[in-house]
PDB file of N, CA and C in Angstrom:
ATOM      1  N   MET A   1       8.931 -11.057  73.841  1.00 50.00           N
ATOM      2  CA  MET A   1       9.770 -11.708  72.853  1.00 50.00           C
ATOM      3  C   MET A   1       9.388 -11.273  71.451  1.00 50.00           C
ATOM      4  N   ARG A   2       8.093 -11.116  71.237  1.00 56.00           N
ATOM      5  CA  ARG A   2       7.624 -10.759  69.900  1.00 56.00           C
ATOM      6  C   ARG A   2       8.067  -9.349  69.520  1.00 56.00           C
ATOM      7  N   ASN A   3       8.066  -8.400  70.466  1.00 55.00           N
ATOM      8  CA  ASN A   3       8.467  -7.017  70.196  1.00 55.00           C
ATOM      9  C   ASN A   3       9.935  -6.936  69.789  1.00 55.00           C
ATOM     10  N   SER A   4      10.769  -7.730  70.405  1.00 57.00           N
ATOM     11  CA  SER A   4      12.187  -7.692  70.047  1.00 57.00           C
ATOM     12  C   SER A   4      12.418  -8.245  68.645  1.00 57.00           C
ATOM     13  N   SER A   5      11.610  -9.220  68.231  1.00 57.00           N
ATOM     14  CA  SER A   5      11.714  -9.756  66.872  1.00 57.00           C
ATOM     15  C   SER A   5      11.317  -8.715  65.845  1.00 57.00           C
ATOM     16  N   LEU A   6      10.283  -7.948  66.157  1.00 59.00           N
ATOM     17  CA  LEU A   6       9.842  -6.897  65.243  1.00 59.00           C
ATOM     18  C   LEU A   6      10.880  -5.790  65.115  1.00 59.00           C
ATOM     19  N   LEU A   7      11.631  -5.556  66.147  1.00 62.00           N
ATOM     20  CA  LEU A   7      12.674  -4.530  66.120  1.00 62.00           C
ATOM     21  C   LEU A   7      13.887  -4.997  65.318  1.00 62.00           C
ATOM     22  N   LEU A   8      14.165  -6.282  65.350  1.00 61.00           N
ATOM     23  CA  LEU A   8      15.329  -6.811  64.634  1.00 61.00           C
ATOM     24  C   LEU A   8      15.153  -6.786  63.114  1.00 61.00           C
ATOM     25  N   ILE A   9      13.940  -6.935  62.638  1.00 64.00           N
ATOM     26  CA  ILE A   9      13.696  -6.971  61.194  1.00 64.00           C
ATOM     27  C   ILE A   9      14.104  -5.659  60.522  1.00 64.00           C
ATOM     28  N   PRO A  10      13.641  -4.479  60.992  1.00 62.00           N
ATOM     29  CA  PRO A  10      14.074  -3.231  60.336  1.00 62.00           C
ATOM     30  C   PRO A  10      15.585  -3.002  60.442  1.00 62.00           C
ATOM     31  N   CYS A  11      16.178  -3.391  61.554  1.00 57.00           N
ATOM     32  CA  CYS A  11      17.629  -3.241  61.709  1.00 57.00           C
ATOM     33  C   CYS A  11      18.377  -4.107  60.705  1.00 57.00           C
ATOM     34  N   ALA A  12      17.912  -5.310  60.495  1.00 57.00           N
ATOM     35  CA  ALA A  12      18.547  -6.198  59.528  1.00 57.00           C
ATOM     36  C   ALA A  12      18.408  -5.653  58.109  1.00 57.00           C
ATOM     37  N   LEU A  13      17.245  -5.093  57.791  1.00 56.00           N
ATOM     38  CA  LEU A  13      17.039  -4.510  56.469  1.00 56.00           C
ATOM     39  C   LEU A  13      17.931  -3.298  56.243  1.00 56.00           C
ATOM     40  N   LEU A  14      18.080  -2.464  57.244  1.00 56.00           N
ATOM     41  CA  LEU A  14      18.963  -1.303  57.123  1.00 56.00           C
ATOM     42  C   LEU A  14      20.419  -1.731  56.955  1.00 56.00           C
ATOM     43  N   ALA A  15      20.831  -2.741  57.646  1.00 56.00           N
ATOM     44  CA  ALA A  15      22.209  -3.231  57.523  1.00 56.00           C
ATOM     45  C   ALA A  15      22.458  -3.805  56.141  1.00 56.00           C
ATOM     46  N   ALA A  16      21.471  -4.442  55.562  1.00 55.00           N
ATOM     47  CA  ALA A  16      21.617  -5.030  54.225  1.00 55.00           C
ATOM     48  C   ALA A  16      21.703  -3.959  53.152  1.00 55.00           C
ATOM     49  N   CYS A  17      21.120  -2.792  53.387  1.00 61.00           N
ATOM     50  CA  CYS A  17      21.103  -1.717  52.402  1.00 61.00           C
ATOM     51  C   CYS A  17      22.250  -0.730  52.577  1.00 61.00           C
ATOM     52  N   SER A  18      23.123  -0.953  53.516  1.00 60.00           N
ATOM     53  CA  SER A  18      24.203   0.003  53.759  1.00 60.00           C
ATOM     54  C   SER A  18      25.207  -0.025  52.614  1.00 60.00           C
ATOM     55  N   TYR A  19      25.842   1.114  52.389  1.00 60.00           N
ATOM     56  CA  TYR A  19      26.819   1.252  51.307  1.00 60.00           C
ATOM     57  C   TYR A  19      28.121   1.752  51.901  1.00 60.00           C
ATOM     58  N   THR A  20      29.195   1.121  51.557  1.00 72.00           N
ATOM     59  CA  THR A  20      30.505   1.550  51.992  1.00 72.00           C
ATOM     60  C   THR A  20      31.293   1.975  50.759  1.00 72.00           C
ATOM     61  N   ALA A  21      31.728   3.215  50.753  1.00 73.00           N
ATOM     62  CA  ALA A  21      32.501   3.721  49.614  1.00 73.00           C
ATOM     63  C   ALA A  21      33.836   2.990  49.539  1.00 73.00           C
ATOM     64  N   PRO A  22      34.306   2.709  48.327  1.00 80.00           N
ATOM     65  CA  PRO A  22      35.594   2.032  48.192  1.00 80.00           C
ATOM     66  C   PRO A  22      36.738   2.950  48.621  1.00 80.00           C
ATOM     67  N   PRO A  23      37.872   2.387  48.961  1.00 84.00           N
ATOM     68  CA  PRO A  23      39.001   3.210  49.377  1.00 84.00           C
ATOM     69  C   PRO A  23      39.522   4.072  48.218  1.00 84.00           C
ATOM     70  N   ILE A  24      40.273   5.104  48.564  1.00 87.00           N
ATOM     71  CA  ILE A  24      40.848   5.993  47.560  1.00 87.00           C
ATOM     72  C   ILE A  24      41.710   5.181  46.597  1.00 87.00           C
ATOM     73  N   GLY A  25      41.520   5.438  45.300  1.00 87.00           N
ATOM     74  CA  GLY A  25      42.281   4.761  44.265  1.00 87.00           C
ATOM     75  C   GLY A  25      41.633   3.521  43.705  1.00 87.00           C
ATOM     76  N   GLU A  26      40.548   3.054  44.315  1.00 91.00           N
ATOM     77  CA  GLU A  26      39.869   1.855  43.828  1.00 91.00           C
ATOM     78  C   GLU A  26      38.684   2.243  42.953  1.00 91.00           C
ATOM     79  N   GLN A  27      38.625   1.680  41.757  1.00 93.00           N
ATOM     80  CA  GLN A  27      37.575   1.985  40.797  1.00 93.00           C
ATOM     81  C   GLN A  27      36.299   1.225  41.139  1.00 93.00           C
ATOM     82  N   GLU A  28      35.156   1.908  40.987  1.00 93.00           N
ATOM     83  CA  GLU A  28      33.872   1.234  41.171  1.00 93.00           C
ATOM     84  C   GLU A  28      33.022   1.440  39.922  1.00 93.00           C
ATOM     85  N   LYS A  29      32.255   0.426  39.569  1.00 94.00           N
ATOM     86  CA  LYS A  29      31.377   0.485  38.400  1.00 94.00           C
ATOM     87  C   LYS A  29      29.988   0.850  38.883  1.00 94.00           C
ATOM     88  N   LEU A  30      29.400   1.885  38.262  1.00 93.00           N
ATOM     89  CA  LEU A  30      28.110   2.401  38.708  1.00 93.00           C
ATOM     90  C   LEU A  30      27.173   2.603  37.524  1.00 93.00           C
ATOM     91  N   TYR A  31      25.909   2.861  37.824  1.00 92.00           N
ATOM     92  CA  TYR A  31      24.899   3.108  36.799  1.00 92.00           C
ATOM     93  C   TYR A  31      23.987   4.222  37.280  1.00 92.00           C
ATOM     94  N   ASP A  32      23.739   5.201  36.417  1.00 89.00           N
ATOM     95  CA  ASP A  32      22.822   6.283  36.734  1.00 89.00           C
ATOM     96  C   ASP A  32      21.477   5.965  36.073  1.00 89.00           C
ATOM     97  N   PHE A  33      20.452   5.740  36.887  1.00 88.00           N
ATOM     98  CA  PHE A  33      19.147   5.340  36.369  1.00 88.00           C
ATOM     99  C   PHE A  33      18.411   6.480  35.680  1.00 88.00           C
ATOM    100  N   ASP A  34      18.644   7.723  36.114  1.00 85.00           N
ATOM    101  CA  ASP A  34      17.955   8.861  35.503  1.00 85.00           C
ATOM    102  C   ASP A  34      18.435   9.090  34.069  1.00 85.00           C
ATOM    103  N   GLU A  35      19.748   9.113  33.880  1.00 82.00           N
ATOM    104  CA  GLU A  35      20.312   9.367  32.550  1.00 82.00           C
ATOM    105  C   GLU A  35      20.592   8.081  31.774  1.00 82.00           C
ATOM    106  N   ARG A  36      20.434   6.919  32.418  1.00 85.00           N
ATOM    107  CA  ARG A  36      20.700   5.613  31.803  1.00 85.00           C
ATOM    108  C   ARG A  36      22.129   5.547  31.260  1.00 85.00           C
ATOM    109  N   VAL A  37      23.080   5.802  32.164  1.00 88.00           N
ATOM    110  CA  VAL A  37      24.497   5.859  31.807  1.00 88.00           C
ATOM    111  C   VAL A  37      25.289   4.926  32.717  1.00 88.00           C
ATOM    112  N   HIS A  38      26.110   4.078  32.104  1.00 91.00           N
ATOM    113  CA  HIS A  38      27.078   3.269  32.852  1.00 91.00           C
ATOM    114  C   HIS A  38      28.353   4.083  32.981  1.00 91.00           C
ATOM    115  N   TYR A  39      28.981   4.026  34.166  1.00 94.00           N
ATOM    116  CA  TYR A  39      30.231   4.768  34.335  1.00 94.00           C
ATOM    117  C   TYR A  39      31.090   4.128  35.415  1.00 94.00           C
ATOM    118  N   TYR A  40      32.372   4.453  35.342  1.00 96.00           N
ATOM    119  CA  TYR A  40      33.345   4.030  36.349  1.00 96.00           C
ATOM    120  C   TYR A  40      33.779   5.275  37.103  1.00 96.00           C
ATOM    121  N   GLN A  41      33.925   5.139  38.417  1.00 97.00           N
ATOM    122  CA  GLN A  41      34.347   6.275  39.233  1.00 97.00           C
ATOM    123  C   GLN A  41      35.474   5.839  40.148  1.00 97.00           C
ATOM    124  N   THR A  42      36.510   6.667  40.194  1.00 96.00           N
ATOM    125  CA  THR A  42      37.643   6.427  41.079  1.00 96.00           C
ATOM    126  C   THR A  42      37.891   7.687  41.878  1.00 96.00           C
ATOM    127  N   LYS A  43      37.896   7.553  43.188  1.00 96.00           N
ATOM    128  CA  LYS A  43      38.221   8.696  44.041  1.00 96.00           C
ATOM    129  C   LYS A  43      39.736   8.770  44.153  1.00 96.00           C
ATOM    130  N   LEU A  44      40.314   9.852  43.631  1.00 96.00           N
ATOM    131  CA  LEU A  44      41.771  10.005  43.630  1.00 96.00           C
ATOM    132  C   LEU A  44      42.272  10.687  44.897  1.00 96.00           C
ATOM    133  N   SER A  45      41.470  11.565  45.467  1.00 95.00           N
ATOM    134  CA  SER A  45      41.774  12.225  46.737  1.00 95.00           C
ATOM    135  C   SER A  45      40.456  12.743  47.298  1.00 95.00           C
ATOM    136  N   SER A  46      40.517  13.495  48.378  1.00 93.00           N
ATOM    137  CA  SER A  46      39.270  13.969  48.988  1.00 93.00           C
ATOM    138  C   SER A  46      38.524  14.948  48.090  1.00 93.00           C
ATOM    139  N   LYS A  47      39.221  15.573  47.133  1.00 95.00           N
ATOM    140  CA  LYS A  47      38.580  16.559  46.260  1.00 95.00           C
ATOM    141  C   LYS A  47      38.739  16.257  44.776  1.00 95.00           C
ATOM    142  N   LYS A  48      39.238  15.077  44.438  1.00 97.00           N
ATOM    143  CA  LYS A  48      39.511  14.781  43.034  1.00 97.00           C
ATOM    144  C   LYS A  48      39.001  13.389  42.676  1.00 97.00           C
ATOM    145  N   TYR A  49      38.310  13.297  41.521  1.00 97.00           N
ATOM    146  CA  TYR A  49      37.714  12.055  41.061  1.00 97.00           C
ATOM    147  C   TYR A  49      38.037  11.839  39.582  1.00 97.00           C
ATOM    148  N   ARG A  50      38.160  10.598  39.194  1.00 97.00           N
ATOM    149  CA  ARG A  50      38.224  10.236  37.773  1.00 97.00           C
ATOM    150  C   ARG A  50      36.902   9.556  37.447  1.00 97.00           C
ATOM    151  N   VAL A  51      36.207  10.074  36.446  1.00 96.00           N
ATOM    152  CA  VAL A  51      34.910   9.534  36.036  1.00 96.00           C
ATOM    153  C   VAL A  51      35.008   9.168  34.562  1.00 96.00           C
ATOM    154  N   GLU A  52      34.690   7.918  34.256  1.00 95.00           N
ATOM    155  CA  GLU A  52      34.736   7.426  32.881  1.00 95.00           C
ATOM    156  C   GLU A  52      33.335   6.964  32.493  1.00 95.00           C
ATOM    157  N   VAL A  53      32.739   7.701  31.561  1.00 92.00           N
ATOM    158  CA  VAL A  53      31.398   7.377  31.079  1.00 92.00           C
ATOM    159  C   VAL A  53      31.547   6.389  29.923  1.00 92.00           C
ATOM    160  N   VAL A  54      30.882   5.259  30.036  1.00 89.00           N
ATOM    161  CA  VAL A  54      31.000   4.208  29.026  1.00 89.00           C
ATOM    162  C   VAL A  54      30.302   4.656  27.746  1.00 89.00           C
ATOM    163  N   GLU A  55      31.017   4.593  26.641  1.00 77.00           N
ATOM    164  CA  GLU A  55      30.507   5.014  25.334  1.00 77.00           C
ATOM    165  C   GLU A  55      29.326   4.131  24.970  1.00 77.00           C
ATOM    166  N   ASP A  56      28.221   4.784  24.629  1.00 71.00           N
ATOM    167  CA  ASP A  56      26.986   4.048  24.352  1.00 71.00           C
ATOM    168  C   ASP A  56      26.380   4.478  23.022  1.00 71.00           C
ATOM    169  N   GLY A  57      27.227   4.802  22.076  1.00 63.00           N
ATOM    170  CA  GLY A  57      26.726   5.173  20.759  1.00 63.00           C
ATOM    171  C   GLY A  57      26.626   6.668  20.566  1.00 63.00           C
ATOM    172  N   TYR A  58      26.745   7.047  19.332  1.00 58.00           N
ATOM    173  CA  TYR A  58      26.733   8.457  18.943  1.00 58.00           C
ATOM    174  C   TYR A  58      25.447   9.162  19.362  1.00 58.00           C
ATOM    175  N   GLN A  59      24.325   8.473  19.261  1.00 62.00           N
ATOM    176  CA  GLN A  59      23.035   9.085  19.567  1.00 62.00           C
ATOM    177  C   GLN A  59      22.919   9.471  21.032  1.00 62.00           C
ATOM    178  N   ASN A  60      23.626   8.787  21.913  1.00 68.00           N
ATOM    179  CA  ASN A  60      23.506   9.032  23.351  1.00 68.00           C
ATOM    180  C   ASN A  60      24.577   9.962  23.908  1.00 68.00           C
ATOM    181  N   PHE A  61      25.436  10.506  23.051  1.00 70.00           N
ATOM    182  CA  PHE A  61      26.536  11.329  23.545  1.00 70.00           C
ATOM    183  C   PHE A  61      26.040  12.569  24.288  1.00 70.00           C
ATOM    184  N   GLN A  62      24.970  13.170  23.814  1.00 75.00           N
ATOM    185  CA  GLN A  62      24.443  14.363  24.476  1.00 75.00           C
ATOM    186  C   GLN A  62      24.012  14.029  25.902  1.00 75.00           C
ATOM    187  N   ARG A  63      23.338  12.901  26.094  1.00 79.00           N
ATOM    188  CA  ARG A  63      22.906  12.488  27.430  1.00 79.00           C
ATOM    189  C   ARG A  63      24.117  12.228  28.328  1.00 79.00           C
ATOM    190  N   GLN A  64      25.158  11.618  27.761  1.00 82.00           N
ATOM    191  CA  GLN A  64      26.367  11.338  28.527  1.00 82.00           C
ATOM    192  C   GLN A  64      27.055  12.633  28.948  1.00 82.00           C
ATOM    193  N   SER A  65      27.065  13.623  28.067  1.00 82.00           N
ATOM    194  CA  SER A  65      27.696  14.909  28.366  1.00 82.00           C
ATOM    195  C   SER A  65      26.952  15.647  29.478  1.00 82.00           C
ATOM    196  N   VAL A  66      25.635  15.632  29.415  1.00 86.00           N
ATOM    197  CA  VAL A  66      24.834  16.264  30.466  1.00 86.00           C
ATOM    198  C   VAL A  66      25.041  15.531  31.783  1.00 86.00           C
ATOM    199  N   PHE A  67      25.112  14.203  31.724  1.00 91.00           N
ATOM    200  CA  PHE A  67      25.331  13.412  32.934  1.00 91.00           C
ATOM    201  C   PHE A  67      26.619  13.834  33.631  1.00 91.00           C
ATOM    202  N   ILE A  68      27.716  13.970  32.878  1.00 92.00           N
ATOM    203  CA  ILE A  68      29.011  14.263  33.521  1.00 92.00           C
ATOM    204  C   ILE A  68      28.979  15.621  34.221  1.00 92.00           C
ATOM    205  N   LEU A  69      28.276  16.593  33.659  1.00 93.00           N
ATOM    206  CA  LEU A  69      28.160  17.900  34.317  1.00 93.00           C
ATOM    207  C   LEU A  69      27.345  17.800  35.606  1.00 93.00           C
ATOM    208  N   ARG A  70      26.227  17.112  35.552  1.00 94.00           N
ATOM    209  CA  ARG A  70      25.392  16.951  36.753  1.00 94.00           C
ATOM    210  C   ARG A  70      26.110  16.125  37.817  1.00 94.00           C
ATOM    211  N   HIS A  71      26.794  15.084  37.379  1.00 95.00           N
ATOM    212  CA  HIS A  71      27.489  14.214  38.329  1.00 95.00           C
ATOM    213  C   HIS A  71      28.638  14.958  39.015  1.00 95.00           C
ATOM    214  N   ALA A  72      29.367  15.760  38.259  1.00 96.00           N
ATOM    215  CA  ALA A  72      30.445  16.556  38.846  1.00 96.00           C
ATOM    216  C   ALA A  72      29.886  17.516  39.896  1.00 96.00           C
ATOM    217  N   ASN A  73      28.759  18.123  39.595  1.00 96.00           N
ATOM    218  CA  ASN A  73      28.120  19.017  40.555  1.00 96.00           C
ATOM    219  C   ASN A  73      27.717  18.270  41.823  1.00 96.00           C
ATOM    220  N   ASN A  74      27.203  17.042  41.674  1.00 95.00           N
ATOM    221  CA  ASN A  74      26.833  16.237  42.844  1.00 95.00           C
ATOM    222  C   ASN A  74      28.058  15.811  43.643  1.00 95.00           C
ATOM    223  N   LEU A  75      29.122  15.393  42.953  1.00 95.00           N
ATOM    224  CA  LEU A  75      30.338  14.989  43.666  1.00 95.00           C
ATOM    225  C   LEU A  75      30.885  16.120  44.527  1.00 95.00           C
ATOM    226  N   CYS A  76      30.803  17.335  44.005  1.00 97.00           N
ATOM    227  CA  CYS A  76      31.348  18.495  44.714  1.00 97.00           C
ATOM    228  C   CYS A  76      30.304  19.188  45.585  1.00 97.00           C
ATOM    229  N   LYS A  77      29.147  18.556  45.728  1.00 95.00           N
ATOM    230  CA  LYS A  77      28.074  19.049  46.608  1.00 95.00           C
ATOM    231  C   LYS A  77      27.683  20.490  46.295  1.00 95.00           C
ATOM    232  N   GLY A  78      27.608  20.805  44.979  1.00 94.00           N
ATOM    233  CA  GLY A  78      27.158  22.127  44.558  1.00 94.00           C
ATOM    234  C   GLY A  78      28.224  23.204  44.585  1.00 94.00           C
ATOM    235  N   ARG A  79      29.412  22.867  45.059  1.00 95.00           N
ATOM    236  CA  ARG A  79      30.496  23.859  45.070  1.00 95.00           C
ATOM    237  C   ARG A  79      31.104  23.967  43.675  1.00 95.00           C
ATOM    238  N   THR A  80      31.947  24.947  43.471  1.00 97.00           N
ATOM    239  CA  THR A  80      32.633  25.136  42.198  1.00 97.00           C
ATOM    240  C   THR A  80      33.534  23.941  41.921  1.00 97.00           C
ATOM    241  N   PHE A  81      33.596  23.535  40.661  1.00 97.00           N
ATOM    242  CA  PHE A  81      34.444  22.410  40.285  1.00 97.00           C
ATOM    243  C   PHE A  81      35.119  22.681  38.947  1.00 97.00           C
ATOM    244  N   THR A  82      36.178  21.931  38.700  1.00 97.00           N
ATOM    245  CA  THR A  82      36.881  21.966  37.426  1.00 97.00           C
ATOM    246  C   THR A  82      36.708  20.606  36.780  1.00 97.00           C
ATOM    247  N   LEU A  83      36.301  20.605  35.527  1.00 96.00           N
ATOM    248  CA  LEU A  83      36.106  19.371  34.776  1.00 96.00           C
ATOM    249  C   LEU A  83      37.142  19.335  33.662  1.00 96.00           C
ATOM    250  N   LYS A  84      38.025  18.355  33.722  1.00 95.00           N
ATOM    251  CA  LYS A  84      39.063  18.196  32.711  1.00 95.00           C
ATOM    252  C   LYS A  84      38.726  16.965  31.877  1.00 95.00           C
ATOM    253  N   VAL A  85      38.541  17.166  30.574  1.00 92.00           N
ATOM    254  CA  VAL A  85      38.251  16.054  29.674  1.00 92.00           C
ATOM    255  C   VAL A  85      39.579  15.515  29.158  1.00 92.00           C
ATOM    256  N   ILE A  86      39.816  14.232  29.399  1.00 93.00           N
ATOM    257  CA  ILE A  86      41.065  13.603  28.996  1.00 93.00           C
ATOM    258  C   ILE A  86      40.930  13.003  27.596  1.00 93.00           C
ATOM    259  N   LYS A  87      39.826  12.303  27.353  1.00 89.00           N
ATOM    260  CA  LYS A  87      39.574  11.763  26.012  1.00 89.00           C
ATOM    261  C   LYS A  87      38.103  11.413  25.877  1.00 89.00           C
ATOM    262  N   GLY A  88      37.674  11.223  24.613  1.00 80.00           N
ATOM    263  CA  GLY A  88      36.330  10.755  24.367  1.00 80.00           C
ATOM    264  C   GLY A  88      35.364  11.782  23.819  1.00 80.00           C
ATOM    265  N   VAL A  89      35.823  12.999  23.503  1.00 74.00           N
ATOM    266  CA  VAL A  89      34.923  13.994  22.934  1.00 74.00           C
ATOM    267  C   VAL A  89      34.636  13.605  21.490  1.00 74.00           C
ATOM    268  N   GLN A  90      33.361  13.539  21.149  1.00 66.00           N
ATOM    269  CA  GLN A  90      32.960  13.125  19.803  1.00 66.00           C
ATOM    270  C   GLN A  90      32.612  14.344  18.953  1.00 66.00           C
ATOM    271  N   GLU A  91      32.846  14.218  17.665  1.00 65.00           N
ATOM    272  CA  GLU A  91      32.402  15.261  16.743  1.00 65.00           C
ATOM    273  C   GLU A  91      30.891  15.167  16.610  1.00 65.00           C
ATOM    274  N   TYR A  92      30.280  16.294  16.292  1.00 62.00           N
ATOM    275  CA  TYR A  92      28.822  16.294  16.170  1.00 62.00           C
ATOM    276  C   TYR A  92      28.460  16.745  14.765  1.00 62.00           C
ATOM    277  N   ASP A  93      28.077  15.802  13.937  1.00 62.00           N
ATOM    278  CA  ASP A  93      27.585  16.085  12.588  1.00 62.00           C
ATOM    279  C   ASP A  93      26.174  15.548  12.509  1.00 62.00           C
ATOM    280  N   ARG A  94      25.264  16.398  12.089  1.00 63.00           N
ATOM    281  CA  ARG A  94      23.877  15.950  11.990  1.00 63.00           C
ATOM    282  C   ARG A  94      23.739  14.834  10.962  1.00 63.00           C
ATOM    283  N   PHE A  95      24.346  15.020   9.815  1.00 63.00           N
ATOM    284  CA  PHE A  95      24.310  14.009   8.767  1.00 63.00           C
ATOM    285  C   PHE A  95      25.741  13.768   8.289  1.00 63.00           C
ATOM    286  N   PRO A  96      26.457  12.866   8.923  1.00 62.00           N
ATOM    287  CA  PRO A  96      27.850  12.647   8.522  1.00 62.00           C
ATOM    288  C   PRO A  96      27.930  12.054   7.115  1.00 62.00           C
ATOM    289  N   THR A  97      28.991  12.402   6.418  1.00 65.00           N
ATOM    290  CA  THR A  97      29.182  11.902   5.053  1.00 65.00           C
ATOM    291  C   THR A  97      30.091  10.677   5.023  1.00 65.00           C
ATOM    292  N   THR A  98      30.782  10.417   6.119  1.00 68.00           N
ATOM    293  CA  THR A  98      31.638   9.235   6.208  1.00 68.00           C
ATOM    294  C   THR A  98      31.230   8.426   7.426  1.00 68.00           C
ATOM    295  N   PRO A  99      31.521   7.149   7.450  1.00 64.00           N
ATOM    296  CA  PRO A  99      31.187   6.337   8.636  1.00 64.00           C
ATOM    297  C   PRO A  99      31.920   6.862   9.876  1.00 64.00           C
ATOM    298  N   ARG A 100      31.235   6.791  10.982  1.00 60.00           N
ATOM    299  CA  ARG A 100      31.847   7.249  12.233  1.00 60.00           C
ATOM    300  C   ARG A 100      32.813   6.191  12.743  1.00 60.00           C
ATOM    301  N   LYS A 101      33.945   6.646  13.202  1.00 65.00           N
ATOM    302  CA  LYS A 101      34.923   5.719  13.772  1.00 65.00           C
ATOM    303  C   LYS A 101      34.523   5.380  15.210  1.00 65.00           C
ATOM    304  N   TYR A 102      35.147   4.348  15.734  1.00 67.00           N
ATOM    305  CA  TYR A 102      34.912   3.949  17.119  1.00 67.00           C
ATOM    306  C   TYR A 102      35.387   5.065  18.035  1.00 67.00           C
ATOM    307  N   GLU A 103      34.574   5.453  18.980  1.00 72.00           N
ATOM    308  CA  GLU A 103      34.926   6.499  19.938  1.00 72.00           C
ATOM    309  C   GLU A 103      35.243   5.874  21.291  1.00 72.00           C
ATOM    310  N   PRO A 104      36.271   6.374  21.961  1.00 81.00           N
ATOM    311  CA  PRO A 104      36.583   5.847  23.298  1.00 81.00           C
ATOM    312  C   PRO A 104      35.579   6.355  24.333  1.00 81.00           C
ATOM    313  N   ASN A 105      35.623   5.769  25.513  1.00 87.00           N
ATOM    314  CA  ASN A 105      34.793   6.243  26.618  1.00 87.00           C
ATOM    315  C   ASN A 105      35.143   7.691  26.931  1.00 87.00           C
ATOM    316  N   LEU A 106      34.189   8.419  27.484  1.00 89.00           N
ATOM    317  CA  LEU A 106      34.410   9.815  27.895  1.00 89.00           C
ATOM    318  C   LEU A 106      35.121   9.790  29.247  1.00 89.00           C
ATOM    319  N   LEU A 107      36.404  10.099  29.241  1.00 93.00           N
ATOM    320  CA  LEU A 107      37.234  10.036  30.444  1.00 93.00           C
ATOM    321  C   LEU A 107      37.486  11.445  30.947  1.00 93.00           C
ATOM    322  N   THR A 108      37.130  11.698  32.205  1.00 95.00           N
ATOM    323  CA  THR A 108      37.271  13.027  32.784  1.00 95.00           C
ATOM    324  C   THR A 108      37.880  12.960  34.169  1.00 95.00           C
ATOM    325  N   GLU A 109      38.390  14.109  34.610  1.00 97.00           N
ATOM    326  CA  GLU A 109      38.806  14.287  36.007  1.00 97.00           C
ATOM    327  C   GLU A 109      38.038  15.459  36.564  1.00 97.00           C
ATOM    328  N   VAL A 110      37.442  15.255  37.730  1.00 97.00           N
ATOM    329  CA  VAL A 110      36.665  16.295  38.402  1.00 97.00           C
ATOM    330  C   VAL A 110      37.444  16.716  39.646  1.00 97.00           C
ATOM    331  N   THR A 111      37.704  18.010  39.761  1.00 97.00           N
ATOM    332  CA  THR A 111      38.375  18.544  40.939  1.00 97.00           C
ATOM    333  C   THR A 111      37.459  19.541  41.596  1.00 97.00           C
ATOM    334  N   CYS A 112      37.130  19.304  42.846  1.00 97.00           N
ATOM    335  CA  CYS A 112      36.276  20.222  43.604  1.00 97.00           C
ATOM    336  C   CYS A 112      37.133  21.350  44.156  1.00 97.00           C
ATOM    337  N   ASP A 113      36.707  22.586  43.922  1.00 92.00           N
ATOM    338  CA  ASP A 113      37.472  23.754  44.411  1.00 92.00           C
ATOM    339  C   ASP A 113      37.109  24.084  45.825  1.00 92.00           C
TER     340      ASP A 113
END
């Protein structure tokens, strides 16, 4: 009886940690711990994704840009991909002379070739 109880514990832990991807067209909110980036991802088809990186200030734009390139590569499992930027590209001035306006989230579409 005791051996069967010990076997059930790891199975229960594995079941609790399982992840089910949302259906096509449903947006999910995610966080990348390495780059410290919040983003939304929507699978549009088997080879196409919409990824929206949440704007986190002018200082973090470089990290967000690097994240989207790495994430696109991961989504396409290292294969060739096309990255289409829809909106959210920020100007880069080291010392701006005017106040920076509000920038939208970095919205992209990733298509795996």
